[in-house]
Amino acid sequence: MNALLFNSTLVIYAVATVIYLAYLVKPKQPLGRAGFWLTVAGFVVHLGFTLNRFLEAGHTPITNLHESLSFFSMATVGIFIMFERRYKASILGSFVMPLALLILAISATFSAVIPPLNPALKSKWLAIHTIMAFLGYAAFAISFGVSVMYLIQSHFLKKRRLGPMFQKLPPLDMLDDISYRCLTFGFPLLTFAIISGAIWAETAWGTYWSWDPKETWSLITWFIYAALLHGRLTTGWRGRKAAMLSIFGFVIMLFTFLGVNLLLSGLHSYK
Amino acid sequence: MNIIVVGLSHKTAAVEIREKVAFAPTQMEKPLQAVVALPDITEAVIVSTCNRVEIYATTRDVAGGMARIKRFLADYHNVPLELLEKHLYSYHGEDATRHVFRVASSLDSMVVGEPQILGQIKTSYGYAAEFKSSGIILNRFLHKAFSVAKRVRTETKIASSAVSVAFAAVELAKKIFGELSDKTVLLIGAGEMCELAAKHFINTGVRGVMVTNRTYERAEKLAEEFDAKPVHFEALMETLPKADIILSSTGAPHFIIHEKDMEEVLRRRKHKPMFFIDIAVPRDIDPKVNNVENCYLYTVDDLNGVVATNLEQRKVEAAKAEAIVEQEIGQFFKWLSSLEVTPTIVALRTHFDEIRKAELSKTISGWKDLPPGAEKKLDALTNAIMNKLLHQPTSVLKRIDQGNRNDLYVDALRNLFDLEVAGDSQDNMMELED
């Protein structure tokens, strides 16, 4: 059942991604519609997978890379659906869905077997800490996709290359706005994830902060996004500069998530 | 029955001629009735816009009908026909259909793809319908023209891109800012193109307009015209941070906005993007301004480039539109030719005869002890009944064929007995839009 739901999601996302990429090349509105509703269908199946896994495992299914990558992908798609509805910009999908698909595809390379729960994770904090962290990550992922779009569109405008793709991409201010909204949504989540993590660490390991690589890198990520938001609110960092910083922040965030788990060893290295 | 078109347009006549023969929209009844009163003219629609004056009519006598309408145009407007003649074009049959379909689809417009013409033809048709100068053929003809125009609009991108510098500027601004309703336009200097662009921005709906000029009085005058706020030219640097869209066309021989000023300007507006449109020659704005983050500078040449690309695009789309028009002409003619009397009588007889034969063979095949020779007699009997029944309508049809309004009967017959010619899609043709 689990495998079936997971693989169905993977296939639906893959088809939606292909359609969205086709939409990028040939901007015909029905393609955008098809991509969107397939994505919604995929999301529903994905949600089904996550709930099913929750029931089978008996705890929040974000305990290893297979599960957390899958949840990351699902949250990204969920937030994307929200923004697509709000801004009526199908082309967002052409930039977000490939990312969501890639994340889910990486998830598929890890074992799907439900392992016995690591005793250290047996806590009510598991759900709070992980869900907030990955919702935050997902918001940053959307901000990343939108920032890439911003850089492309701004490049077209500066170089006066006003081709069909330029016509299809949303206005600069809209992209800037979406990216900013994602950050204002993702940053508090990341903050609470770090705080709840510290509290949990205190109860589980007896100390709030132990400079575990995950903690260190989370803090670095947090500082990058804090700087970005601060710059925006005070001196008005926006446009290309903000877009590039958001992309940089996302890369660091990915390292915090994947790099730390796979390359560095520490208390958070769940595989 | 033939459809004829007589008229002139921006392609054949200068405005001095066009204005002489234009019809006032408030007084359409008289000319419409005058045209249908002409010998051999049965229906008429008059289209009169600033770019064209055309009369669509139906007649049995193509050459005579055209001559009479030309004469009417000249006499009605008191213009010598000799003067008018060389500007007039006239079409009949397929060419007339093609012409009207192309006009309605905006393929014959001065700016190909401009959307007004369809509305103008609809209004003209409205008058003809109101004063009952159009009948079954022109009704269907124009509805067909409207649906062709609709197809062209939805299936091609003929009208989807900006083809004037002013409009291109507005479109670009939308690609930077999205909504313009909370944006402010600053007009530096004056000039036709600049004012036109400003008008386009105002029509699109911006929050406000500011105007500045080296002579403050001129700024005030222009500001009044646009319902804008006049600003002192000396205060330009203090004004710039408040402006999102800057239209510049001064006569200054040097740049008035420099790259080095922009850092301060942007800092004061918290780096919100700025869109500069430099229409002046020589230029007002240092091209290096485009290198500044969040500043987008377009010169008149850049905008012309956009327009040229769009016009190229329109040409490609126009070719697709022409193909649609050709396709639809064929369909319309199938219907038009079905209105001829003789084929209708043949079709009617065949239809009746088929029923007769079917019923006859049903009866005979179920009849066991049929006396010899009875089959022949039954055949003769039913045939005679059919002929008697059809005699009257057939002779009426033949008689009215000499007259003018046969199409009404023919069309009714075709509908009553479902005598459609294969391929004639009735629903499609009656499709009304908007």
PDB file of N, CA and C in Angstrom, chain A residues 40-81:
ATOM      1  N   VAL A  40      -2.394  18.783  -8.132  1.00  0.00           N
ATOM      2  CA  VAL A  40      -3.329  18.657  -7.007  1.00  0.00           C
ATOM      3  C   VAL A  40      -3.621  17.176  -6.733  1.00  0.00           C
ATOM      4  N   ALA A  41      -3.859  16.420  -7.814  1.00  0.00           N
ATOM      5  CA  ALA A  41      -4.125  14.982  -7.661  1.00  0.00           C
ATOM      6  C   ALA A  41      -2.935  14.305  -7.002  1.00  0.00           C
ATOM      7  N   GLY A  42      -1.737  14.645  -7.476  1.00  0.00           N
ATOM      8  CA  GLY A  42      -0.522  14.065  -6.902  1.00  0.00           C
ATOM      9  C   GLY A  42      -0.398  14.395  -5.428  1.00  0.00           C
ATOM     10  N   PHE A  43      -0.736  15.623  -5.094  1.00  0.00           N
ATOM     11  CA  PHE A  43      -0.638  16.066  -3.706  1.00  0.00           C
ATOM     12  C   PHE A  43      -1.579  15.245  -2.812  1.00  0.00           C
ATOM     13  N   VAL A  44      -2.779  15.003  -3.316  1.00  0.00           N
ATOM     14  CA  VAL A  44      -3.750  14.231  -2.530  1.00  0.00           C
ATOM     15  C   VAL A  44      -3.222  12.820  -2.273  1.00  0.00           C
ATOM     16  N   VAL A  45      -2.680  12.199  -3.313  1.00  0.00           N
ATOM     17  CA  VAL A  45      -2.118  10.853  -3.148  1.00  0.00           C
ATOM     18  C   VAL A  45      -0.942  10.886  -2.170  1.00  0.00           C
ATOM     19  N   HIS A  46      -0.140  11.944  -2.308  1.00  0.00           N
ATOM     20  CA  HIS A  46       1.029  12.110  -1.446  1.00  0.00           C
ATOM     21  C   HIS A  46       0.608  12.220   0.026  1.00  0.00           C
ATOM     22  N   LEU A  47      -0.447  13.009   0.236  1.00  0.00           N
ATOM     23  CA  LEU A  47      -0.993  13.172   1.581  1.00  0.00           C
ATOM     24  C   LEU A  47      -1.473  11.812   2.097  1.00  0.00           C
ATOM     25  N   GLY A  48      -2.120  11.070   1.189  1.00  0.00           N
ATOM     26  CA  GLY A  48      -2.577   9.726   1.542  1.00  0.00           C
ATOM     27  C   GLY A  48      -1.419   8.854   1.980  1.00  0.00           C
ATOM     28  N   PHE A  49      -0.330   8.939   1.236  1.00  0.00           N
ATOM     29  CA  PHE A  49       0.865   8.163   1.567  1.00  0.00           C
ATOM     30  C   PHE A  49       1.362   8.512   2.963  1.00  0.00           C
ATOM     31  N   THR A  50       1.440   9.822   3.223  1.00  0.00           N
ATOM     32  CA  THR A  50       1.982  10.282   4.505  1.00  0.00           C
ATOM     33  C   THR A  50       1.089   9.829   5.670  1.00  0.00           C
ATOM     34  N   LEU A  51      -0.237   9.957   5.494  1.00  0.00           N
ATOM     35  CA  LEU A  51      -1.164   9.540   6.549  1.00  0.00           C
ATOM     36  C   LEU A  51      -1.083   8.040   6.777  1.00  0.00           C
ATOM     37  N   ASN A  52      -1.027   7.308   5.685  1.00  0.00           N
ATOM     38  CA  ASN A  52      -0.957   5.852   5.768  1.00  0.00           C
ATOM     39  C   ASN A  52       0.292   5.418   6.521  1.00  0.00           C
ATOM     40  N   ARG A  53       1.375   6.100   6.212  1.00  0.00           N
ATOM     41  CA  ARG A  53       2.655   5.788   6.852  1.00  0.00           C
ATOM     42  C   ARG A  53       2.578   6.131   8.343  1.00  0.00           C
ATOM     43  N   PHE A  54       1.904   7.229   8.624  1.00  0.00           N
ATOM     44  CA  PHE A  54       1.732   7.639  10.018  1.00  0.00           C
ATOM     45  C   PHE A  54       0.987   6.548  10.792  1.00  0.00           C
ATOM     46  N   LEU A  55      -0.092   6.020  10.170  1.00  0.00           N
ATOM     47  CA  LEU A  55      -0.891   4.984  10.843  1.00  0.00           C
ATOM     48  C   LEU A  55      -0.089   3.705  11.010  1.00  0.00           C
ATOM     49  N   GLU A  56       0.659   3.351   9.968  1.00  0.00           N
ATOM     50  CA  GLU A  56       1.432   2.108  10.038  1.00  0.00           C
ATOM     51  C   GLU A  56       2.549   2.205  11.052  1.00  0.00           C
ATOM     52  N   ALA A  57       3.233   3.349  11.076  1.00  0.00           N
ATOM     53  CA  ALA A  57       4.395   3.488  11.956  1.00  0.00           C
ATOM     54  C   ALA A  57       3.981   3.837  13.377  1.00  0.00           C
ATOM     55  N   GLY A  58       2.857   4.551  13.501  1.00  0.00           N
ATOM     56  CA  GLY A  58       2.402   4.953  14.819  1.00  0.00           C
ATOM     57  C   GLY A  58       3.104   6.189  15.342  1.00  0.00           C
ATOM     58  N   HIS A  59       3.860   6.870  14.496  1.00  0.00           N
ATOM     59  CA  HIS A  59       4.475   8.141  14.901  1.00  0.00           C
ATOM     60  C   HIS A  59       4.662   8.998  13.654  1.00  0.00           C
ATOM     61  N   THR A  60       4.968  10.287  13.847  1.00  0.00           N
ATOM     62  CA  THR A  60       5.155  11.199  12.720  1.00  0.00           C
ATOM     63  C   THR A  60       6.195  10.624  11.752  1.00  0.00           C
ATOM     64  N   PRO A  61       5.806  10.432  10.498  1.00  0.00           N
ATOM     65  CA  PRO A  61       6.745   9.768   9.584  1.00  0.00           C
ATOM     66  C   PRO A  61       7.782  10.733   9.010  1.00  0.00           C
ATOM     67  N   ILE A  62       8.569  11.327   9.926  1.00  0.00           N
ATOM     68  CA  ILE A  62       9.695  12.160   9.473  1.00  0.00           C
ATOM     69  C   ILE A  62      10.880  11.767  10.342  1.00  0.00           C
ATOM     70  N   THR A  63      11.329  10.523  10.177  1.00  0.00           N
ATOM     71  CA  THR A  63      12.395  10.056  11.063  1.00  0.00           C
ATOM     72  C   THR A  63      13.656   9.641  10.323  1.00  0.00           C
ATOM     73  N   ASN A  64      13.563   9.500   8.983  1.00  0.00           N
ATOM     74  CA  ASN A  64      14.785   9.206   8.227  1.00  0.00           C
ATOM     75  C   ASN A  64      14.742   9.965   6.915  1.00  0.00           C
ATOM     76  N   LEU A  65      15.757   9.809   6.090  1.00  0.00           N
ATOM     77  CA  LEU A  65      15.831  10.631   4.877  1.00  0.00           C
ATOM     78  C   LEU A  65      14.695  10.332   3.910  1.00  0.00           C
ATOM     79  N   HIS A  66      14.341   9.047   3.789  1.00  0.00           N
ATOM     80  CA  HIS A  66      13.243   8.704   2.894  1.00  0.00           C
ATOM     81  C   HIS A  66      11.990   9.477   3.282  1.00  0.00           C
ATOM     82  N   GLU A  67      11.658   9.452   4.541  1.00  0.00           N
ATOM     83  CA  GLU A  67      10.433  10.092   5.012  1.00  0.00           C
ATOM     84  C   GLU A  67      10.519  11.611   4.969  1.00  0.00           C
ATOM     85  N   SER A  68      11.659  12.137   5.409  1.00  0.00           N
ATOM     86  CA  SER A  68      11.715  13.594   5.500  1.00  0.00           C
ATOM     87  C   SER A  68      11.786  14.231   4.112  1.00  0.00           C
ATOM     88  N   LEU A  69      12.502  13.592   3.182  1.00  0.00           N
ATOM     89  CA  LEU A  69      12.528  14.139   1.825  1.00  0.00           C
ATOM     90  C   LEU A  69      11.127  14.133   1.224  1.00  0.00           C
ATOM     91  N   SER A  70      10.430  13.027   1.467  1.00  0.00           N
ATOM     92  CA  SER A  70       9.066  12.920   0.953  1.00  0.00           C
ATOM     93  C   SER A  70       8.186  14.004   1.551  1.00  0.00           C
ATOM     94  N   PHE A  71       8.314  14.244   2.853  1.00  0.00           N
ATOM     95  CA  PHE A  71       7.492  15.265   3.496  1.00  0.00           C
ATOM     96  C   PHE A  71       7.861  16.659   2.980  1.00  0.00           C
ATOM     97  N   PHE A  72       9.156  16.864   2.792  1.00  0.00           N
ATOM     98  CA  PHE A  72       9.664  18.129   2.243  1.00  0.00           C
ATOM     99  C   PHE A  72       9.015  18.391   0.877  1.00  0.00           C
ATOM    100  N   SER A  73       9.026  17.362   0.036  1.00  0.00           N
ATOM    101  CA  SER A  73       8.444  17.484  -1.304  1.00  0.00           C
ATOM    102  C   SER A  73       6.955  17.804  -1.205  1.00  0.00           C
ATOM    103  N   MET A  74       6.273  17.101  -0.307  1.00  0.00           N
ATOM    104  CA  MET A  74       4.823  17.294  -0.184  1.00  0.00           C
ATOM    105  C   MET A  74       4.499  18.712   0.290  1.00  0.00           C
ATOM    106  N   ALA A  75       5.252  19.181   1.269  1.00  0.00           N
ATOM    107  CA  ALA A  75       5.001  20.535   1.776  1.00  0.00           C
ATOM    108  C   ALA A  75       5.254  21.567   0.683  1.00  0.00           C
ATOM    109  N   THR A  76       6.295  21.344  -0.110  1.00  0.00           N
ATOM    110  CA  THR A  76       6.600  22.278  -1.198  1.00  0.00           C
ATOM    111  C   THR A  76       5.428  22.336  -2.182  1.00  0.00           C
ATOM    112  N   VAL A  77       4.934  21.155  -2.546  1.00  0.00           N
ATOM    113  CA  VAL A  77       3.809  21.112  -3.486  1.00  0.00           C
ATOM    114  C   VAL A  77       2.585  21.793  -2.876  1.00  0.00           C
ATOM    115  N   GLY A  78       2.344  21.544  -1.593  1.00  0.00           N
ATOM    116  CA  GLY A  78       1.188  22.140  -0.925  1.00  0.00           C
ATOM    117  C   GLY A  78       1.249  23.661  -0.952  1.00  0.00           C
ATOM    118  N   ILE A  79       2.406  24.203  -0.614  1.00  0.00           N
ATOM    119  CA  ILE A  79       2.537  25.667  -0.600  1.00  0.00           C
ATOM    120  C   ILE A  79       2.440  26.211  -2.025  1.00  0.00           C
ATOM    121  N   PHE A  80       3.014  25.460  -2.961  1.00  0.00           N
ATOM    122  CA  PHE A  80       2.907  25.879  -4.366  1.00  0.00           C
ATOM    123  C   PHE A  80       1.439  25.983  -4.790  1.00  0.00           C
ATOM    124  N   ILE A  81       0.636  24.986  -4.417  1.00  0.00           N
ATOM    125  CA  ILE A  81      -0.783  25.001  -4.806  1.00  0.00           C
ATOM    126  C   ILE A  81      -1.462  26.265  -4.267  1.00  0.00           C
TER     127      ILE A  81
END
